[in-house]
CSV table of C-alpha atoms in Angstrom, one decimal:
chain,number,residue,atom,x,y,z
A,416,MET,CA,18.5,16.7,-21.1
A,417,SER,CA,19.7,18.2,-17.8
A,418,SER,CA,18.2,17.2,-14.5
A,419,PHE,CA,17.5,20.9,-13.8
A,420,SER,CA,14.6,20.6,-16.3
A,421,LEU,CA,12.7,18.4,-13.8
A,422,VAL,CA,12.0,21.3,-11.5
A,423,LYS,CA,8.7,22.8,-12.6
A,424,ASN,CA,6.8,24.4,-9.8
A,425,LYS,CA,8.3,25.1,-6.4
A,426,SER,CA,5.2,26.8,-5.1
A,427,ALA,CA,2.7,24.0,-5.8
A,428,ALA,CA,3.3,22.1,-2.6
A,429,ALA,CA,0.8,22.2,0.2
A,430,VAL,CA,2.0,22.6,3.8
A,431,PRO,CA,0.9,19.7,6.0
A,432,GLN,CA,-1.1,20.8,9.0
A,433,PRO,CA,0.0,19.8,12.6
A,434,SER,CA,-1.8,16.7,13.9
A,435,THR,CA,-4.2,17.0,16.8
A,436,GLN,CA,-3.9,13.2,17.5
A,437,GLU,CA,-2.7,12.9,21.1
A,438,SER,CA,-2.6,9.1,21.5
A,439,ASP,CA,-2.0,6.0,19.4
A,440,VAL,CA,-4.8,3.9,18.0
A,441,LYS,CA,-4.1,0.2,17.8
A,442,VAL,CA,-5.0,-1.5,14.6
A,443,PRO,CA,-7.0,-4.7,15.3
A,444,ASN,CA,-6.5,-8.1,13.5
A,445,PRO,CA,-3.1,-7.3,12.1
A,446,PRO,CA,-1.4,-9.7,9.6
A,447,ALA,CA,0.1,-12.9,11.1
A,448,ASP,CA,3.6,-12.2,9.7
A,449,CYS,CA,5.9,-9.2,9.2
A,450,ILE,CA,4.4,-6.2,7.5
A,451,SER,CA,6.2,-5.3,4.3
A,452,SER,CA,4.4,-2.0,3.3
A,453,LEU,CA,1.6,0.4,4.3
A,454,ALA,CA,-0.5,2.8,2.1
A,455,PHE,CA,-3.1,5.4,3.0
A,456,ASN,CA,-5.7,6.8,0.6
A,457,GLY,CA,-6.5,10.6,0.7
A,458,ASN,CA,-3.9,13.4,0.4
A,459,LEU,CA,-2.8,16.6,2.1
A,460,GLN,CA,-6.2,18.1,1.6
A,461,THR,CA,-8.4,15.1,2.1
A,462,PRO,CA,-8.1,13.0,5.3
A,463,SER,CA,-7.3,9.3,4.8
A,464,THR,CA,-10.3,6.9,5.4
A,465,LEU,CA,-8.6,3.6,4.4
A,466,LEU,CA,-5.3,2.0,5.4
A,467,ALA,CA,-3.8,-0.9,3.4
A,468,ALA,CA,-1.0,-3.2,4.6
A,469,THR,CA,0.9,-6.0,2.9
A,470,ALA,CA,2.7,-8.8,4.8
A,471,TRP,CA,5.0,-11.7,4.3
A,472,ASP,CA,2.1,-14.1,4.9
A,473,GLY,CA,0.8,-13.0,1.5
A,474,THR,CA,-2.1,-10.9,2.8
A,475,VAL,CA,-3.3,-7.5,1.7
A,476,SER,CA,-5.4,-6.1,4.5
A,477,VAL,CA,-7.6,-3.0,4.4
A,478,TYR,CA,-8.8,-1.1,7.4
A,479,GLU,CA,-11.3,1.8,7.7
A,480,ILE,CA,-10.2,4.8,9.7
A,481,GLN,CA,-12.9,6.5,11.7
A,482,TYR,CA,-12.7,10.1,13.0
A,483,SER,CA,-14.5,12.2,15.7
A,484,GLN,CA,-16.1,15.5,14.7
A,485,GLN,CA,-12.9,17.2,15.8
A,486,GLY,CA,-10.9,15.2,13.2
A,487,VAL,CA,-9.2,12.9,15.7
A,488,ILE,CA,-8.9,9.2,14.9
A,489,THR,CA,-11.1,7.2,17.2
A,490,ASN,CA,-11.2,3.7,15.8
A,491,VAL,CA,-9.8,1.5,13.1
A,492,VAL,CA,-12.0,-1.3,11.7
A,493,PRO,CA,-10.9,-4.3,9.5
A,494,ARG,CA,-12.7,-4.3,6.2
A,495,GLN,CA,-11.0,-6.6,3.7
A,496,GLN,CA,-8.2,-9.2,3.6
A,497,LEU,CA,-7.1,-10.8,0.3
A,498,ARG,CA,-4.1,-12.9,-0.4
A,499,HIS,CA,-1.3,-13.3,-2.9
A,500,GLN,CA,0.1,-16.7,-3.7
A,501,ALA,CA,3.4,-15.7,-2.1
A,502,PRO,CA,4.6,-12.9,0.3
A,503,ALA,CA,3.1,-9.5,-0.6
A,504,LEU,CA,5.7,-6.7,-0.8
A,505,CYS,CA,4.0,-3.5,-1.8
A,506,CYS,CA,0.6,-1.7,-2.1
A,507,ASP,CA,-0.8,1.7,-3.2
A,508,PHE,CA,-4.2,3.3,-3.7
A,509,ASN,CA,-5.7,4.7,-6.8
A,510,SER,CA,-5.7,8.3,-5.7
A,511,ILE,CA,-8.5,9.2,-8.1
A,512,ASP,CA,-11.2,7.0,-6.7
A,513,ASN,CA,-9.5,6.3,-3.3
A,514,VAL,CA,-10.9,2.8,-3.0
A,515,THR,CA,-9.0,0.7,-5.5
A,516,VAL,CA,-6.0,-1.1,-4.0
A,517,PHE,CA,-3.0,-2.2,-6.1
A,518,SER,CA,-0.5,-4.7,-4.7
A,519,GLY,CA,2.6,-6.7,-5.8
A,520,GLY,CA,4.5,-9.6,-4.4
A,521,CYS,CA,6.8,-12.6,-4.7
A,522,ASP,CA,4.3,-14.4,-7.0
A,523,ASN,CA,5.5,-11.8,-9.6
A,524,LYS,CA,1.9,-10.5,-10.0
A,525,VAL,CA,0.4,-7.0,-10.0
A,526,ASN,CA,-3.1,-7.3,-8.5
A,527,MET,CA,-6.0,-4.9,-8.0
A,528,PHE,CA,-9.3,-5.0,-6.0
A,529,ASN,CA,-12.0,-2.6,-4.9
A,530,ALA,CA,-11.8,-2.1,-1.1
A,531,SER,CA,-15.3,-0.7,-0.9
A,532,GLN,CA,-16.9,-3.9,-2.2
A,533,PRO,CA,-17.7,-6.6,0.3
A,534,GLY,CA,-16.4,-10.0,-0.9
A,535,ALA,CA,-14.1,-8.4,-3.5
A,536,THR,CA,-11.6,-10.6,-5.4
A,537,MET,CA,-8.2,-9.8,-6.8
A,538,THR,CA,-7.7,-9.2,-10.5
A,539,THR,CA,-4.3,-9.6,-12.0
A,540,VAL,CA,-3.5,-6.5,-14.1
A,541,GLY,CA,0.3,-7.0,-14.6
A,542,GLN,CA,3.2,-9.5,-14.4
A,543,HIS,CA,6.9,-9.4,-13.9
A,544,ASP,CA,9.7,-12.0,-14.2
A,545,GLY,CA,10.6,-11.5,-10.6
A,546,PRO,CA,9.1,-10.3,-7.3
A,547,VAL,CA,7.3,-7.0,-7.5
A,548,LYS,CA,9.0,-4.8,-4.9
A,549,CYS,CA,7.4,-1.4,-5.5
A,550,ILE,CA,4.1,0.0,-6.8
A,551,LYS,CA,3.0,3.5,-7.4
A,552,PHE,CA,-0.2,4.9,-9.0
A,553,LEU,CA,0.4,8.2,-10.8
A,554,PRO,CA,-2.8,10.2,-11.1
A,555,GLU,CA,-1.4,12.9,-13.3
A,556,LYS,CA,-0.9,10.3,-16.1
A,557,GLN,CA,-3.4,7.7,-14.9
A,558,LEU,CA,-0.6,5.1,-15.0
A,559,LEU,CA,0.4,2.4,-12.6
A,560,LEU,CA,4.2,2.0,-12.1
A,561,THR,CA,5.8,-1.2,-10.8
A,562,GLY,CA,9.4,-2.0,-9.9
A,563,SER,CA,10.8,-5.5,-9.7
A,564,TRP,CA,13.8,-7.5,-8.8
A,565,ASP,CA,13.8,-8.6,-12.4
A,566,ARG,CA,15.6,-5.2,-13.0
A,567,THR,CA,12.7,-3.5,-14.8
A,568,VAL,CA,10.2,-0.7,-14.1
A,569,LYS,CA,6.9,-1.2,-16.0
A,570,LEU,CA,4.3,1.4,-16.7
A,571,TRP,CA,0.7,0.1,-17.0
A,572,ASP,CA,-2.4,1.5,-18.6
A,573,LEU,CA,-5.0,-0.5,-16.7
A,574,ARG,CA,-7.1,-0.9,-19.9
A,575,SER,CA,-4.4,-3.0,-21.4
A,576,PRO,CA,-2.8,-6.3,-20.2
A,577,GLN,CA,0.6,-5.3,-21.6
A,578,PRO,CA,2.8,-2.5,-20.2
A,579,VAL,CA,2.8,0.7,-22.2
A,580,ALA,CA,6.5,1.0,-21.4
A,581,THR,CA,9.3,-1.1,-19.8
A,582,LEU,CA,12.4,0.7,-18.4
A,583,PRO,CA,15.4,-1.7,-18.0
A,584,GLN,CA,17.4,-1.1,-14.9
A,585,SER,CA,21.1,-1.8,-14.1
A,586,GLU,CA,20.1,-3.6,-10.9
A,587,ARG,CA,17.2,-4.9,-8.8
A,588,VAL,CA,14.6,-2.3,-7.8
A,589,TYR,CA,14.6,-1.7,-4.1
A,590,CYS,CA,12.4,1.5,-3.9
A,591,MET,CA,10.6,3.9,-6.1
A,592,ASP,CA,8.6,7.1,-6.1
A,593,ALA,CA,7.0,9.2,-8.8
A,594,ARG,CA,5.3,12.6,-8.9
A,595,GLY,CA,4.3,14.8,-11.8
A,596,GLN,CA,6.8,14.0,-14.5
A,597,VAL,CA,9.5,12.8,-12.1
A,598,LEU,CA,10.4,9.1,-11.5
A,599,VAL,CA,13.1,8.2,-9.0
A,600,VAL,CA,14.2,4.5,-8.8
A,601,GLY,CA,16.4,3.2,-6.0
A,602,LEU,CA,18.5,0.2,-7.0
A,603,ALA,CA,20.7,-2.4,-5.5
A,604,GLY,CA,24.3,-1.4,-5.3
A,605,ARG,CA,23.3,2.1,-3.9
A,606,LYS,CA,22.3,3.4,-7.3
A,607,PHE,CA,19.5,5.8,-8.2
A,608,ALA,CA,18.0,6.2,-11.7
A,609,ILE,CA,16.1,9.4,-12.4
A,610,TYR,CA,13.6,9.7,-15.3
A,611,ASP,CA,11.6,12.4,-17.1
A,612,LEU,CA,8.2,10.6,-17.6
A,613,ASN,CA,7.2,13.1,-20.3
A,614,SER,CA,9.9,11.9,-22.6
A,615,GLY,CA,10.4,8.4,-21.0
A,616,GLN,CA,14.1,9.1,-20.9
A,617,LYS,CA,16.6,8.5,-18.1
A,618,VAL,CA,18.0,11.9,-17.0
A,619,GLN,CA,20.8,10.6,-14.8
A,620,GLU,CA,22.0,7.6,-12.8
A,621,ILE,CA,23.8,8.5,-9.6
A,622,ASP,CA,25.4,6.8,-6.5
A,623,SER,CA,23.5,7.2,-3.2
A,624,PRO,CA,25.2,9.7,-0.9
A,625,LEU,CA,24.5,7.2,1.9
A,626,GLN,CA,27.1,4.5,2.6
A,627,TYR,CA,24.7,1.5,3.1
A,628,GLN,CA,21.8,-0.2,1.3
A,629,THR,CA,18.9,2.0,0.3
A,630,ARG,CA,15.6,1.3,2.1
A,631,CYS,CA,13.2,4.0,0.7
A,632,CYS,CA,12.9,7.2,-1.3
A,633,ALA,CA,10.3,9.9,-1.8
A,634,VAL,CA,10.0,12.7,-4.3
A,635,PHE,CA,9.4,16.2,-2.7
A,636,HIS,CA,5.9,17.6,-3.1
A,637,ASP,CA,7.3,20.4,-5.2
A,638,CYS,CA,9.3,18.0,-7.4
A,639,ALA,CA,12.5,19.9,-6.6
A,640,GLY,CA,14.3,16.8,-5.3
A,641,PHE,CA,13.9,13.6,-3.3
A,642,ALA,CA,14.7,12.1,0.1
A,643,ILE,CA,16.5,8.8,0.6
A,644,GLY,CA,16.5,6.5,3.6
A,645,GLY,CA,19.1,3.9,4.3
A,646,ILE,CA,19.4,0.8,6.6
A,647,GLU,CA,21.9,2.7,8.8
A,648,GLY,CA,19.2,5.1,10.0
A,649,ARG,CA,20.4,8.1,7.9
A,650,VAL,CA,18.4,10.3,5.6
A,651,ALA,CA,19.7,12.3,2.6
A,652,LEU,CA,18.0,15.1,0.7
A,653,GLU,CA,19.0,15.5,-3.0
A,654,TYR,CA,18.0,18.4,-5.3
A,655,PHE,CA,17.7,18.0,-9.0
A,656,ASP,CA,19.1,21.4,-9.8
A,657,GLU,CA,22.4,20.4,-8.1
A,658,MET,CA,22.8,17.0,-9.9
A,659,HIS,CA,25.3,18.5,-12.4
A,660,LEU,CA,27.6,19.6,-9.5
A,661,ARG,CA,28.0,16.1,-8.0
A,662,GLY,CA,31.7,15.1,-7.8
A,663,LYS,CA,32.9,18.5,-8.9
A,664,PRO,CA,34.7,21.2,-6.9
A,665,LEU,CA,32.5,24.3,-6.4
A,666,PRO,CA,33.7,27.5,-8.0
A,667,PRO,CA,34.8,30.3,-5.6
A,668,GLY,CA,31.9,32.2,-4.2
A,669,SER,CA,29.3,29.6,-5.0
A,670,PRO,CA,26.4,29.2,-2.6
A,671,LYS,CA,26.5,26.3,-0.2
A,672,PRO,CA,24.8,23.2,-1.7
A,673,LYS,CA,21.3,22.5,-0.5
A,674,SER,CA,21.8,18.7,-0.5
A,675,PHE,CA,22.7,17.2,2.9
A,676,ALA,CA,22.3,14.0,5.0
A,677,PHE,CA,21.6,13.5,8.7
A,678,LYS,CA,21.1,10.8,11.3
A,679,CYS,CA,17.5,10.5,12.2
A,680,HIS,CA,17.4,7.2,14.1
A,681,ARG,CA,19.9,6.8,16.8
A,682,GLU,CA,20.5,4.0,19.3
A,683,LYS,CA,20.8,5.2,22.9
């Protein structure tokens, strides 16, 4: 299978609208330790009403975002705070109901709770053999994806306590994103594994174009490629239809590759 087959619909992406927010809004009652991840509910068409944050103190905090009639954020209100038995590393929302929060942490557990229910408790819906570093709900397939330092990615149907699939990795999972049929997994050692979720097969494993450790990745909204962020403050954009050209000299007259990298965070 070629990586070019992952590109399905380049016109499906919505264009984000410019923000009218003119000033920052401070979030009250933040976690007591370093924040490890953030997640918003909503999407490009529906404004976010909830913010979830995981932290190294083990907490998963949920805040309600309040807007003015003009669509400007006016206030942020704490709503829930639940706790893992070890540092919490990742979270995501169920993007179908927009109130269910998923989280993973160093207790190796995948937990779930309803942020709209006062006094909600966590339910464990999955387990790894190492810390759960990444979590992603995929609404197109109604699956929860988790990536761990145990060198696996697991796919969960929440109606079953066992994963519907386990994808072994060559290294620890550092970051992950999925959209449509595309799954991109960033690994230790500057590796990336790319999967076609329709077949469950790995399409390709590549080296990161960045020189240092991978920090984050995100699949484009049109599924044409993905962005990579590294600890050195650089960002790289990779396109699936150019994967077969990696490491090869371009034939004479070929168009310039679309993939590129740039420095986005600089020290003055």
